[in-house]
Amino acid sequence: MRLDRWFKVHFPGLGFGPLQKLLRSGQVRVDGGRVKSDTRVQPGQVVRVPPLDVDAKSKNTPIAGHDLKHGGDYELLQRMVLHEDDKVIVLNKPAGLAVQGGSGVTRNIDKMLEAWTSPKGEKPRLVHRLDRDTSGVLVIARTRGAAQKLTAAFRERDTKKTYWSLVRGVPRKHEDKISTWLVKEATADGDRMRVAKHGEDGADHAISYYRVLETAAQNLAWLEMEPYTGRTHQLRVHALHIGHPIIGDPKYFIEDPNWDVPGGIQKRLHLHARKIDIPHPSGGRLRVSAPLPPHMVQTWNLLGLDLASQEREDDE
C-alpha cells in the first residue's frame, strides 16, 4: 500500500498538505528512513508517526467562538498546532483571538502560552504578531536561543510571509508593488494607520507586493499579498490605498454607495496569513502553510473560487 493511502486509512483527519510537511521534515519515517508519499509500505514495517498528529481528527479543526471563550488554554493551543519541533512551534491563529494583551482583550496567545511552560520553567516566546482579526500562521519560539534567531530573521527580512485576502473590485494591474510611507494617528475609534508624505514626522516606509489569484465577476478579487516590511496594518492600508479595500475590514473598508457586499458573506476581515518561509534555528528553512478560517472558506465556496487547486499548488 502507498504510504499516503496508509495514512488515509489510519489517520483520516490528516490532510494531504500536513502529511507532505511531515514527510518533507522527516517527522514520518519507515523503518527509520525518510520516505515520500508514494513509498510503498509492506507488512511488518514500522511507520513512525509523530505524537503531535496521533489525534489527527481533532487537531486543526476550526475553533469556534464558544471554544475560544470557554476552552482550556492547553487544549486550544494544541488544536492550533501546524508544526512542532524542539525549537519552533507554528500555530494557525483563529480570527478574533489577540496575540498580546491590551484594552478590552480578555484572552491572548501570549498569556495562553504559559500553559506550555517547560519543566525547566521556560515559557514559549512570541517572535512576531498578527492583528487580532487576521487569522493564520504564527511562529512561536520554544527557547530563548531560538527566539533570538527567529527575531533576527524577521528583523533582517530573511522571511517570506504570504497572505490571502479578498478585496472589493479587481486591481487594474494583476501584479504590482505598493510603496508608501505610513504613520499612526489617533482617532475616535482607536489608533489607525494612514498613508503619509515622505519625511512626515513618525512616518515609516512600507513596501508590499500583490498578485491576483482569481476574480469573481469582476466584482471581487482574491489576492496573494506579501509584506516586505512589517508595519502595523500594512496590507490593510495598502489595499485601501490602491482602491481595493479588504472585505470585512472594520477599520479600513470604506463603503461605496455603488457597491454592495454580496449576500452570504460575513462582515469579518478576509485576511489570512497563509504561508511562512523562515530560517530554522537549527539550520535549513521551515515552510508552513495554514488552511483558511471557516468564514473565508464559506465565502470562497459562495463565490465558486477554486481553493483546492491553489492549495495543491502551494503544497507542491
PDB file of C-alpha atoms in Angstrom:
ATOM      1  CA  MET A   1       0.000   0.000   0.000  1.00  0.00           C
ATOM      2  CA  ARG A   2       1.234   3.534  -0.781  1.00  0.00           C
ATOM      3  CA  LEU A   3       2.158   5.458   2.344  1.00  0.00           C
ATOM      4  CA  ASP A   4      -0.313   8.294   1.644  1.00  0.00           C
ATOM      5  CA  ARG A   5      -3.086   5.675   1.310  1.00  0.00           C
ATOM      6  CA  TRP A   6      -1.968   4.077   4.597  1.00  0.00           C
ATOM      7  CA  PHE A   7      -2.344   7.467   6.313  1.00  0.00           C
ATOM      8  CA  LYS A   8      -5.774   7.961   4.720  1.00  0.00           C
ATOM      9  CA  VAL A   9      -6.901   4.685   6.311  1.00  0.00           C
ATOM     10  CA  HIS A  10      -5.329   5.150   9.748  1.00  0.00           C
ATOM     11  CA  PHE A  11      -5.462   8.965  10.119  1.00  0.00           C
ATOM     12  CA  PRO A  12      -8.430  10.150   8.021  1.00  0.00           C
ATOM     13  CA  GLY A  13      -8.341  13.607   9.619  1.00  0.00           C
ATOM     14  CA  LEU A  14      -4.803  14.339   8.392  1.00  0.00           C
ATOM     15  CA  GLY A  15      -4.926  16.318   5.143  1.00  0.00           C
ATOM     16  CA  PHE A  16      -2.634  15.964   2.145  1.00  0.00           C
ATOM     17  CA  GLY A  17      -0.750  19.219   2.841  1.00  0.00           C
ATOM     18  CA  PRO A  18       0.051  18.496   6.510  1.00  0.00           C
ATOM     19  CA  LEU A  19       1.185  14.959   5.576  1.00  0.00           C
ATOM     20  CA  GLN A  20       3.549  16.355   2.929  1.00  0.00           C
ATOM     21  CA  LYS A  21       5.060  18.689   5.506  1.00  0.00           C
ATOM     22  CA  LEU A  22       5.612  15.809   7.948  1.00  0.00           C
ATOM     23  CA  LEU A  23       7.318  13.799   5.193  1.00  0.00           C
ATOM     24  CA  ARG A  24       9.479  16.696   3.992  1.00  0.00           C
ATOM     25  CA  SER A  25      10.667  17.473   7.521  1.00  0.00           C
ATOM     26  CA  GLY A  26      11.482  13.812   8.214  1.00  0.00           C
ATOM     27  CA  GLN A  27       8.969  13.519  11.071  1.00  0.00           C
ATOM     28  CA  VAL A  28       7.408  10.471   9.421  1.00  0.00           C
ATOM     29  CA  ARG A  29       9.810   7.569   8.827  1.00  0.00           C
ATOM     30  CA  VAL A  30       9.518   3.941   7.736  1.00  0.00           C
ATOM     31  CA  ASP A  31      11.991   1.564   9.377  1.00  0.00           C
ATOM     32  CA  GLY A  32      13.965   4.644  10.444  1.00  0.00           C
ATOM     33  CA  GLY A  33      14.398   6.039   6.928  1.00  0.00           C
ATOM     34  CA  ARG A  34      12.977   9.155   5.240  1.00  0.00           C
ATOM     35  CA  VAL A  35      10.160   8.435   2.796  1.00  0.00           C
ATOM     36  CA  LYS A  36       7.828  10.046   0.260  1.00  0.00           C
ATOM     37  CA  SER A  37       4.063   9.846  -0.094  1.00  0.00           C
ATOM     38  CA  ASP A  38       4.315   7.281  -2.915  1.00  0.00           C
ATOM     39  CA  THR A  39       6.607   4.962  -0.933  1.00  0.00           C
ATOM     40  CA  ARG A  40       5.037   1.516  -0.643  1.00  0.00           C
ATOM     41  CA  VAL A  41       4.804   0.086   2.863  1.00  0.00           C
ATOM     42  CA  GLN A  42       4.925  -3.669   3.485  1.00  0.00           C
ATOM     43  CA  PRO A  43       3.528  -5.802   6.310  1.00  0.00           C
ATOM     44  CA  GLY A  44       5.959  -5.860   9.219  1.00  0.00           C
ATOM     45  CA  GLN A  45       7.495  -2.442   8.529  1.00  0.00           C
ATOM     46  CA  VAL A  46       7.472   0.156  11.311  1.00  0.00           C
ATOM     47  CA  VAL A  47       5.921   3.540  10.469  1.00  0.00           C
ATOM     48  CA  ARG A  48       6.999   6.292  12.850  1.00  0.00           C
ATOM     49  CA  VAL A  49       4.226   8.850  13.331  1.00  0.00           C
ATOM     50  CA  PRO A  50       4.968  11.920  15.492  1.00  0.00           C
ATOM     51  CA  PRO A  51       2.751  12.036  18.616  1.00  0.00           C
ATOM     52  CA  LEU A  52       1.730  15.535  17.523  1.00  0.00           C
ATOM     53  CA  ASP A  53      -0.696  14.133  14.984  1.00  0.00           C
ATOM     54  CA  VAL A  54      -1.938  10.956  16.659  1.00  0.00           C
ATOM     55  CA  ASP A  55      -5.307  12.579  17.274  1.00  0.00           C
ATOM     56  CA  ALA A  56      -5.499  13.868  13.738  1.00  0.00           C
ATOM     57  CA  LYS A  57      -9.281  14.182  13.705  1.00  0.00           C
ATOM     58  CA  SER A  58      -9.402  16.761  16.497  1.00  0.00           C
ATOM     59  CA  LYS A  59      -6.279  18.689  15.538  1.00  0.00           C
ATOM     60  CA  ASN A  60      -6.554  21.657  13.222  1.00  0.00           C
ATOM     61  CA  THR A  61     -10.337  21.574  13.314  1.00  0.00           C
ATOM     62  CA  PRO A  62     -11.817  25.096  13.173  1.00  0.00           C
ATOM     63  CA  ILE A  63     -12.065  26.755  16.565  1.00  0.00           C
ATOM     64  CA  ALA A  64     -15.500  28.296  17.070  1.00  0.00           C
ATOM     65  CA  GLY A  65     -16.286  31.397  19.118  1.00  0.00           C
ATOM     66  CA  HIS A  66     -17.667  29.341  22.006  1.00  0.00           C
ATOM     67  CA  ASP A  67     -14.436  27.316  22.185  1.00  0.00           C
ATOM     68  CA  LEU A  68     -12.347  30.487  22.174  1.00  0.00           C
ATOM     69  CA  LYS A  69     -14.244  31.796  25.176  1.00  0.00           C
ATOM     70  CA  HIS A  70     -14.556  28.624  27.211  1.00  0.00           C
ATOM     71  CA  GLY A  71     -11.892  26.130  26.052  1.00  0.00           C
ATOM     72  CA  GLY A  72      -8.777  25.460  28.107  1.00  0.00           C
ATOM     73  CA  ASP A  73      -5.530  27.156  27.037  1.00  0.00           C
ATOM     74  CA  TYR A  74      -3.570  23.923  26.563  1.00  0.00           C
ATOM     75  CA  GLU A  75      -6.297  22.213  24.537  1.00  0.00           C
ATOM     76  CA  LEU A  76      -6.893  25.237  22.288  1.00  0.00           C
ATOM     77  CA  LEU A  77      -3.185  25.700  21.593  1.00  0.00           C
ATOM     78  CA  GLN A  78      -2.866  22.011  20.685  1.00  0.00           C
ATOM     79  CA  ARG A  79      -5.683  22.388  18.163  1.00  0.00           C
ATOM     80  CA  MET A  80      -3.869  25.331  16.550  1.00  0.00           C
ATOM     81  CA  VAL A  81      -0.552  23.498  16.004  1.00  0.00           C
ATOM     82  CA  LEU A  82       0.601  23.239  12.378  1.00  0.00           C
ATOM     83  CA  HIS A  83       4.235  22.337  13.104  1.00  0.00           C
ATOM     84  CA  GLU A  84       6.127  21.465  16.255  1.00  0.00           C
ATOM     85  CA  ASP A  85       9.742  20.521  16.991  1.00  0.00           C
ATOM     86  CA  ASP A  86      12.204  21.112  19.823  1.00  0.00           C
ATOM     87  CA  LYS A  87      12.897  24.734  18.778  1.00  0.00           C
ATOM     88  CA  VAL A  88       9.820  26.058  16.951  1.00  0.00           C
ATOM     89  CA  ILE A  89       6.041  25.813  17.130  1.00  0.00           C
ATOM     90  CA  VAL A  90       3.854  27.199  14.327  1.00  0.00           C
ATOM     91  CA  LEU A  91       0.195  27.907  15.095  1.00  0.00           C
ATOM     92  CA  ASN A  92      -2.831  28.612  12.933  1.00  0.00           C
ATOM     93  CA  LYS A  93      -4.259  31.551  14.903  1.00  0.00           C
ATOM     94  CA  PRO A  94      -8.047  31.871  14.723  1.00  0.00           C
ATOM     95  CA  ALA A  95      -9.543  35.199  13.628  1.00  0.00           C
ATOM     96  CA  GLY A  96     -10.690  37.233  16.644  1.00  0.00           C
ATOM     97  CA  LEU A  97      -8.005  35.982  19.055  1.00  0.00           C
ATOM     98  CA  ALA A  98      -5.480  38.627  20.110  1.00  0.00           C
ATOM     99  CA  VAL A  99      -1.772  37.792  20.069  1.00  0.00           C
ATOM    100  CA  GLN A 100      -0.939  40.070  23.009  1.00  0.00           C
ATOM    101  CA  GLY A 101      -2.891  41.730  25.805  1.00  0.00           C
ATOM    102  CA  GLY A 102      -4.378  45.213  25.631  1.00  0.00           C
ATOM    103  CA  SER A 103      -7.500  47.207  26.446  1.00  0.00           C
ATOM    104  CA  GLY A 104     -10.625  45.094  26.033  1.00  0.00           C
ATOM    105  CA  VAL A 105      -8.593  41.908  25.487  1.00  0.00           C
ATOM    106  CA  THR A 106      -9.803  39.066  27.710  1.00  0.00           C
ATOM    107  CA  ARG A 107      -7.701  36.307  26.147  1.00  0.00           C
ATOM    108  CA  ASN A 108      -4.491  36.335  24.151  1.00  0.00           C
ATOM    109  CA  ILE A 109      -1.907  33.905  22.765  1.00  0.00           C
ATOM    110  CA  ASP A 110       0.951  35.327  24.847  1.00  0.00           C
ATOM    111  CA  LYS A 111      -0.885  34.613  28.107  1.00  0.00           C
ATOM    112  CA  MET A 112      -2.116  31.222  26.849  1.00  0.00           C
ATOM    113  CA  LEU A 113       1.478  30.110  26.160  1.00  0.00           C
ATOM    114  CA  GLU A 114       2.010  29.852  29.925  1.00  0.00           C
ATOM    115  CA  ALA A 115       0.162  26.514  29.628  1.00  0.00           C
ATOM    116  CA  TRP A 116       3.160  25.250  27.612  1.00  0.00           C
ATOM    117  CA  THR A 117       5.832  26.242  30.130  1.00  0.00           C
ATOM    118  CA  SER A 118       8.557  23.566  30.108  1.00  0.00           C
ATOM    119  CA  PRO A 119       9.602  21.533  33.177  1.00  0.00           C
ATOM    120  CA  LYS A 120      12.619  23.892  33.344  1.00  0.00           C
ATOM    121  CA  GLY A 121      10.247  26.848  33.692  1.00  0.00           C
ATOM    122  CA  GLU A 122      10.777  28.211  30.154  1.00  0.00           C
ATOM    123  CA  LYS A 123       7.665  29.622  28.510  1.00  0.00           C
ATOM    124  CA  PRO A 124       7.485  29.672  24.682  1.00  0.00           C
ATOM    125  CA  ARG A 125       8.020  33.149  23.229  1.00  0.00           C
ATOM    126  CA  LEU A 126       6.310  35.224  20.549  1.00  0.00           C
ATOM    127  CA  VAL A 127       8.677  36.366  17.782  1.00  0.00           C
ATOM    128  CA  HIS A 128       6.177  38.336  15.654  1.00  0.00           C
ATOM    129  CA  ARG A 129       2.481  39.157  15.749  1.00  0.00           C
ATOM    130  CA  LEU A 130      -0.740  39.200  13.741  1.00  0.00           C
ATOM    131  CA  ASP A 131      -3.658  41.606  14.035  1.00  0.00           C
ATOM    132  CA  ARG A 132      -6.476  40.313  16.228  1.00  0.00           C
ATOM    133  CA  ASP A 133      -8.869  39.950  13.275  1.00  0.00           C
ATOM    134  CA  THR A 134      -6.261  38.316  10.997  1.00  0.00           C
ATOM    135  CA  SER A 135      -6.046  34.527  11.059  1.00  0.00           C
ATOM    136  CA  GLY A 136      -3.197  32.236  10.086  1.00  0.00           C
ATOM    137  CA  VAL A 137       0.453  31.353  10.564  1.00  0.00           C
ATOM    138  CA  LEU A 138       2.016  32.491  13.839  1.00  0.00           C
ATOM    139  CA  VAL A 139       5.579  31.433  14.732  1.00  0.00           C
ATOM    140  CA  ILE A 140       6.477  30.695  18.365  1.00  0.00           C
ATOM    141  CA  ALA A 141       9.969  30.020  19.758  1.00  0.00           C
ATOM    142  CA  ARG A 142      10.338  27.260  22.338  1.00  0.00           C
ATOM    143  CA  THR A 143      13.625  28.559  23.786  1.00  0.00           C
ATOM    144  CA  ARG A 144      15.453  31.842  24.361  1.00  0.00           C
ATOM    145  CA  GLY A 145      18.111  30.916  21.782  1.00  0.00           C
ATOM    146  CA  ALA A 146      15.503  30.042  19.148  1.00  0.00           C
ATOM    147  CA  ALA A 147      13.688  33.311  19.881  1.00  0.00           C
ATOM    148  CA  GLN A 148      16.851  35.345  19.271  1.00  0.00           C
ATOM    149  CA  LYS A 149      17.481  33.673  15.905  1.00  0.00           C
ATOM    150  CA  LEU A 150      13.853  33.897  14.752  1.00  0.00           C
ATOM    151  CA  THR A 151      13.511  37.527  15.856  1.00  0.00           C
ATOM    152  CA  ALA A 152      16.701  38.355  13.936  1.00  0.00           C
ATOM    153  CA  ALA A 153      15.293  36.655  10.822  1.00  0.00           C
ATOM    154  CA  PHE A 154      12.190  38.887  10.976  1.00  0.00           C
ATOM    155  CA  ARG A 155      14.269  41.994  11.674  1.00  0.00           C
ATOM    156  CA  GLU A 156      16.664  41.268   8.805  1.00  0.00           C
ATOM    157  CA  ARG A 157      13.745  40.363   6.488  1.00  0.00           C
ATOM    158  CA  ASP A 158      15.068  36.867   5.902  1.00  0.00           C
ATOM    159  CA  THR A 159      11.477  35.649   5.998  1.00  0.00           C
ATOM    160  CA  LYS A 160       8.803  35.381   3.344  1.00  0.00           C
ATOM    161  CA  LYS A 161       5.243  35.895   4.577  1.00  0.00           C
ATOM    162  CA  THR A 162       2.350  35.274   2.206  1.00  0.00           C
ATOM    163  CA  TYR A 163      -1.213  36.351   2.910  1.00  0.00           C
ATOM    164  CA  TRP A 164      -4.514  35.646   1.150  1.00  0.00           C
ATOM    165  CA  SER A 165      -7.159  38.347   1.054  1.00  0.00           C
ATOM    166  CA  LEU A 166     -10.446  39.145  -0.642  1.00  0.00           C
ATOM    167  CA  VAL A 167     -10.810  42.728  -1.846  1.00  0.00           C
ATOM    168  CA  ARG A 168     -13.511  44.902  -3.384  1.00  0.00           C
ATOM    169  CA  GLY A 169     -13.174  45.205  -7.151  1.00  0.00           C
ATOM    170  CA  VAL A 170     -10.299  43.974  -9.304  1.00  0.00           C
ATOM    171  CA  PRO A 171      -6.963  45.845  -9.457  1.00  0.00           C
ATOM    172  CA  ARG A 172      -6.103  47.147 -12.944  1.00  0.00           C
ATOM    173  CA  LYS A 173      -2.628  45.663 -12.629  1.00  0.00           C
ATOM    174  CA  HIS A 174      -2.839  41.968 -11.809  1.00  0.00           C
ATOM    175  CA  GLU A 175       0.600  42.054 -10.176  1.00  0.00           C
ATOM    176  CA  ASP A 176       2.302  45.078  -8.623  1.00  0.00           C
ATOM    177  CA  LYS A 177       4.428  46.607  -5.886  1.00  0.00           C
ATOM    178  CA  ILE A 178       2.953  49.106  -3.412  1.00  0.00           C
ATOM    179  CA  SER A 179       5.399  51.542  -1.811  1.00  0.00           C
ATOM    180  CA  THR A 180       4.242  54.285   0.591  1.00  0.00           C
ATOM    181  CA  TRP A 181       5.035  55.953   3.879  1.00  0.00           C
ATOM    182  CA  LEU A 182       2.717  55.119   6.789  1.00  0.00           C
ATOM    183  CA  VAL A 183       2.062  56.983  10.020  1.00  0.00           C
ATOM    184  CA  LYS A 184      -0.114  56.150  13.036  1.00  0.00           C
ATOM    185  CA  GLU A 185      -2.819  58.599  14.065  1.00  0.00           C
ATOM    186  CA  ALA A 186      -5.269  58.553  16.960  1.00  0.00           C
ATOM    187  CA  THR A 187      -8.973  58.548  16.029  1.00  0.00           C
ATOM    188  CA  ALA A 188     -12.226  58.220  17.959  1.00  0.00           C
ATOM    189  CA  ASP A 189     -12.195  54.502  17.044  1.00  0.00           C
ATOM    190  CA  GLY A 190      -8.644  53.935  18.250  1.00  0.00           C
ATOM    191  CA  ASP A 191      -5.279  54.095  16.510  1.00  0.00           C
ATOM    192  CA  ARG A 192      -5.363  53.975  12.723  1.00  0.00           C
ATOM    193  CA  MET A 193      -2.624  53.983  10.098  1.00  0.00           C
ATOM    194  CA  ARG A 194      -2.704  56.306   7.110  1.00  0.00           C
ATOM    195  CA  VAL A 195      -0.532  56.976   4.076  1.00  0.00           C
ATOM    196  CA  ALA A 196       1.875  59.810   4.865  1.00  0.00           C
ATOM    197  CA  LYS A 197       4.211  62.118   2.962  1.00  0.00           C
ATOM    198  CA  HIS A 198       7.903  61.260   2.717  1.00  0.00           C
ATOM    199  CA  GLY A 199       9.641  62.903   5.664  1.00  0.00           C
ATOM    200  CA  GLU A 200       6.470  63.322   7.715  1.00  0.00           C
ATOM    201  CA  ASP A 201       7.189  63.069  11.427  1.00  0.00           C
ATOM    202  CA  GLY A 202       6.846  59.485  12.685  1.00  0.00           C
ATOM    203  CA  ALA A 203       6.282  58.002   9.217  1.00  0.00           C
ATOM    204  CA  ASP A 204       7.813  54.647   8.219  1.00  0.00           C
ATOM    205  CA  HIS A 205       8.427  53.321   4.720  1.00  0.00           C
ATOM    206  CA  ALA A 206       6.237  50.331   3.816  1.00  0.00           C
ATOM    207  CA  ILE A 207       6.517  48.013   0.795  1.00  0.00           C
ATOM    208  CA  SER A 208       4.058  45.289  -0.202  1.00  0.00           C
ATOM    209  CA  TYR A 209       3.626  43.083  -3.254  1.00  0.00           C
ATOM    210  CA  TYR A 210       0.411  41.552  -4.541  1.00  0.00           C
ATOM    211  CA  ARG A 211      -0.908  39.421  -7.375  1.00  0.00           C
ATOM    212  CA  VAL A 212      -4.446  38.494  -8.352  1.00  0.00           C
ATOM    213  CA  LEU A 213      -5.087  34.764  -7.986  1.00  0.00           C
ATOM    214  CA  GLU A 214      -8.718  34.722  -9.099  1.00  0.00           C
ATOM    215  CA  THR A 215     -11.694  37.048  -9.564  1.00  0.00           C
ATOM    216  CA  ALA A 216     -15.433  36.780  -9.017  1.00  0.00           C
ATOM    217  CA  ALA A 217     -17.427  38.502 -11.784  1.00  0.00           C
ATOM    218  CA  GLN A 218     -15.013  41.493 -11.811  1.00  0.00           C
ATOM    219  CA  ASN A 219     -16.657  42.377  -8.503  1.00  0.00           C
ATOM    220  CA  LEU A 220     -14.160  40.871  -6.058  1.00  0.00           C
ATOM    221  CA  ALA A 221     -10.556  39.698  -6.258  1.00  0.00           C
ATOM    222  CA  TRP A 222      -8.639  37.045  -4.364  1.00  0.00           C
ATOM    223  CA  LEU A 223      -5.164  38.480  -3.788  1.00  0.00           C
ATOM    224  CA  GLU A 224      -1.925  36.902  -2.694  1.00  0.00           C
ATOM    225  CA  MET A 225      -0.107  39.609  -0.730  1.00  0.00           C
ATOM    226  CA  GLU A 226       3.455  39.761   0.591  1.00  0.00           C
ATOM    227  CA  PRO A 227       4.615  42.447   3.030  1.00  0.00           C
ATOM    228  CA  TYR A 228       8.315  43.201   2.516  1.00  0.00           C
ATOM    229  CA  THR A 229       8.290  45.486   5.563  1.00  0.00           C
ATOM    230  CA  GLY A 230       6.287  44.739   8.706  1.00  0.00           C
ATOM    231  CA  ARG A 231       4.334  47.873   9.602  1.00  0.00           C
ATOM    232  CA  THR A 232       1.128  47.871  11.645  1.00  0.00           C
ATOM    233  CA  HIS A 233      -1.926  47.145   9.451  1.00  0.00           C
ATOM    234  CA  GLN A 234       0.341  47.440   6.400  1.00  0.00           C
ATOM    235  CA  LEU A 235      -1.547  45.167   3.987  1.00  0.00           C
ATOM    236  CA  ARG A 236      -4.901  46.547   5.074  1.00  0.00           C
ATOM    237  CA  VAL A 237      -3.845  50.162   4.458  1.00  0.00           C
ATOM    238  CA  HIS A 238      -2.114  49.287   1.173  1.00  0.00           C
ATOM    239  CA  ALA A 239      -5.223  47.514  -0.116  1.00  0.00           C
ATOM    240  CA  LEU A 240      -7.240  50.662   0.632  1.00  0.00           C
ATOM    241  CA  HIS A 241      -4.512  52.830  -0.923  1.00  0.00           C
ATOM    242  CA  ILE A 242      -4.856  51.091  -4.321  1.00  0.00           C
ATOM    243  CA  GLY A 243      -8.627  51.475  -4.147  1.00  0.00           C
ATOM    244  CA  HIS A 244      -9.426  47.862  -3.271  1.00  0.00           C
ATOM    245  CA  PRO A 245     -10.033  47.580   0.493  1.00  0.00           C
ATOM    246  CA  ILE A 246     -10.191  44.154   2.137  1.00  0.00           C
ATOM    247  CA  ILE A 247     -13.706  42.806   2.635  1.00  0.00           C
ATOM    248  CA  GLY A 248     -14.943  42.992   6.229  1.00  0.00           C
ATOM    249  CA  ASP A 249     -12.139  45.260   7.452  1.00  0.00           C
ATOM    250  CA  PRO A 250     -13.635  47.189  10.403  1.00  0.00           C
ATOM    251  CA  LYS A 251     -11.009  49.967  10.202  1.00  0.00           C
ATOM    252  CA  TYR A 252     -10.163  50.423   6.528  1.00  0.00           C
ATOM    253  CA  PHE A 253     -13.117  49.244   4.439  1.00  0.00           C
ATOM    254  CA  ILE A 254     -14.767  52.417   3.161  1.00  0.00           C
ATOM    255  CA  GLU A 255     -18.342  51.916   1.982  1.00  0.00           C
ATOM    256  CA  ASP A 256     -19.069  52.609  -1.689  1.00  0.00           C
ATOM    257  CA  PRO A 257     -22.685  53.676  -2.429  1.00  0.00           C
ATOM    258  CA  ASN A 258     -22.431  51.937  -5.830  1.00  0.00           C
ATOM    259  CA  TRP A 259     -21.211  48.616  -4.386  1.00  0.00           C
ATOM    260  CA  ASP A 260     -22.786  46.129  -2.004  1.00  0.00           C
ATOM    261  CA  VAL A 261     -21.150  43.183  -0.276  1.00  0.00           C
ATOM    262  CA  PRO A 262     -22.656  40.077  -1.899  1.00  0.00           C
ATOM    263  CA  GLY A 263     -25.235  38.323   0.282  1.00  0.00           C
ATOM    264  CA  GLY A 264     -23.978  35.466   2.417  1.00  0.00           C
ATOM    265  CA  ILE A 265     -20.527  36.947   3.072  1.00  0.00           C
ATOM    266  CA  GLN A 266     -19.819  37.511   6.748  1.00  0.00           C
ATOM    267  CA  LYS A 267     -18.705  41.003   7.753  1.00  0.00           C
ATOM    268  CA  ARG A 268     -15.401  39.732   9.136  1.00  0.00           C
ATOM    269  CA  LEU A 269     -11.895  40.577   7.987  1.00  0.00           C
ATOM    270  CA  HIS A 270     -10.975  38.485   4.929  1.00  0.00           C
ATOM    271  CA  LEU A 271      -7.213  38.491   5.536  1.00  0.00           C
ATOM    272  CA  HIS A 272      -5.296  35.306   6.330  1.00  0.00           C
ATOM    273  CA  ALA A 273      -1.591  34.675   6.930  1.00  0.00           C
ATOM    274  CA  ARG A 274      -1.377  31.720   4.548  1.00  0.00           C
ATOM    275  CA  LYS A 275       2.334  30.773   4.476  1.00  0.00           C
ATOM    276  CA  ILE A 276       5.675  31.497   6.041  1.00  0.00           C
ATOM    277  CA  ASP A 277       9.185  30.608   4.886  1.00  0.00           C
ATOM    278  CA  ILE A 278      11.740  31.262   7.625  1.00  0.00           C
ATOM    279  CA  PRO A 279      15.250  30.053   8.584  1.00  0.00           C
ATOM    280  CA  HIS A 280      15.004  27.290  11.192  1.00  0.00           C
ATOM    281  CA  PRO A 281      17.159  27.960  14.278  1.00  0.00           C
ATOM    282  CA  SER A 282      18.824  24.549  13.783  1.00  0.00           C
ATOM    283  CA  GLY A 283      19.594  25.179  10.095  1.00  0.00           C
ATOM    284  CA  GLY A 284      17.712  24.903   6.820  1.00  0.00           C
ATOM    285  CA  ARG A 285      14.384  26.588   6.212  1.00  0.00           C
ATOM    286  CA  LEU A 286      10.956  25.985   7.686  1.00  0.00           C
ATOM    287  CA  ARG A 287       7.972  26.363   5.349  1.00  0.00           C
ATOM    288  CA  VAL A 288       4.478  26.120   6.830  1.00  0.00           C
ATOM    289  CA  SER A 289       1.029  26.960   5.436  1.00  0.00           C
ATOM    290  CA  ALA A 290      -2.308  27.337   7.230  1.00  0.00           C
ATOM    291  CA  PRO A 291      -5.803  26.448   5.967  1.00  0.00           C
ATOM    292  CA  LEU A 292      -8.329  29.276   5.635  1.00  0.00           C
ATOM    293  CA  PRO A 293     -10.632  30.073   8.579  1.00  0.00           C
ATOM    294  CA  PRO A 294     -14.312  28.992   8.337  1.00  0.00           C
ATOM    295  CA  HIS A 295     -15.707  32.429   7.397  1.00  0.00           C
ATOM    296  CA  MET A 296     -13.308  32.691   4.442  1.00  0.00           C
ATOM    297  CA  VAL A 297     -13.950  29.087   3.336  1.00  0.00           C
ATOM    298  CA  GLN A 298     -17.667  29.948   3.342  1.00  0.00           C
ATOM    299  CA  THR A 299     -17.008  32.992   1.135  1.00  0.00           C
ATOM    300  CA  TRP A 300     -14.746  31.079  -1.273  1.00  0.00           C
ATOM    301  CA  ASN A 301     -17.456  28.401  -1.653  1.00  0.00           C
ATOM    302  CA  LEU A 302     -20.145  31.028  -2.153  1.00  0.00           C
ATOM    303  CA  LEU A 303     -18.141  32.756  -4.902  1.00  0.00           C
ATOM    304  CA  GLY A 304     -17.005  29.498  -6.511  1.00  0.00           C
ATOM    305  CA  LEU A 305     -13.304  30.326  -6.087  1.00  0.00           C
ATOM    306  CA  ASP A 306     -11.008  27.349  -6.728  1.00  0.00           C
ATOM    307  CA  LEU A 307      -9.456  26.921  -3.295  1.00  0.00           C
ATOM    308  CA  ALA A 308      -8.475  23.266  -3.747  1.00  0.00           C
ATOM    309  CA  SER A 309      -6.310  23.915  -6.824  1.00  0.00           C
ATOM    310  CA  GLN A 310      -4.440  26.775  -5.168  1.00  0.00           C
ATOM    311  CA  GLU A 311      -3.837  24.729  -2.009  1.00  0.00           C
ATOM    312  CA  ARG A 312      -2.448  21.858  -4.095  1.00  0.00           C
ATOM    313  CA  GLU A 313      -0.153  24.301  -5.910  1.00  0.00           C
ATOM    314  CA  ASP A 314       1.063  25.613  -2.542  1.00  0.00           C
ATOM    315  CA  ASP A 315       1.817  22.122  -1.279  1.00  0.00           C
ATOM    316  CA  GLU A 316       3.898  21.106  -4.319  1.00  0.00           C
TER     317      GLU A 316
END
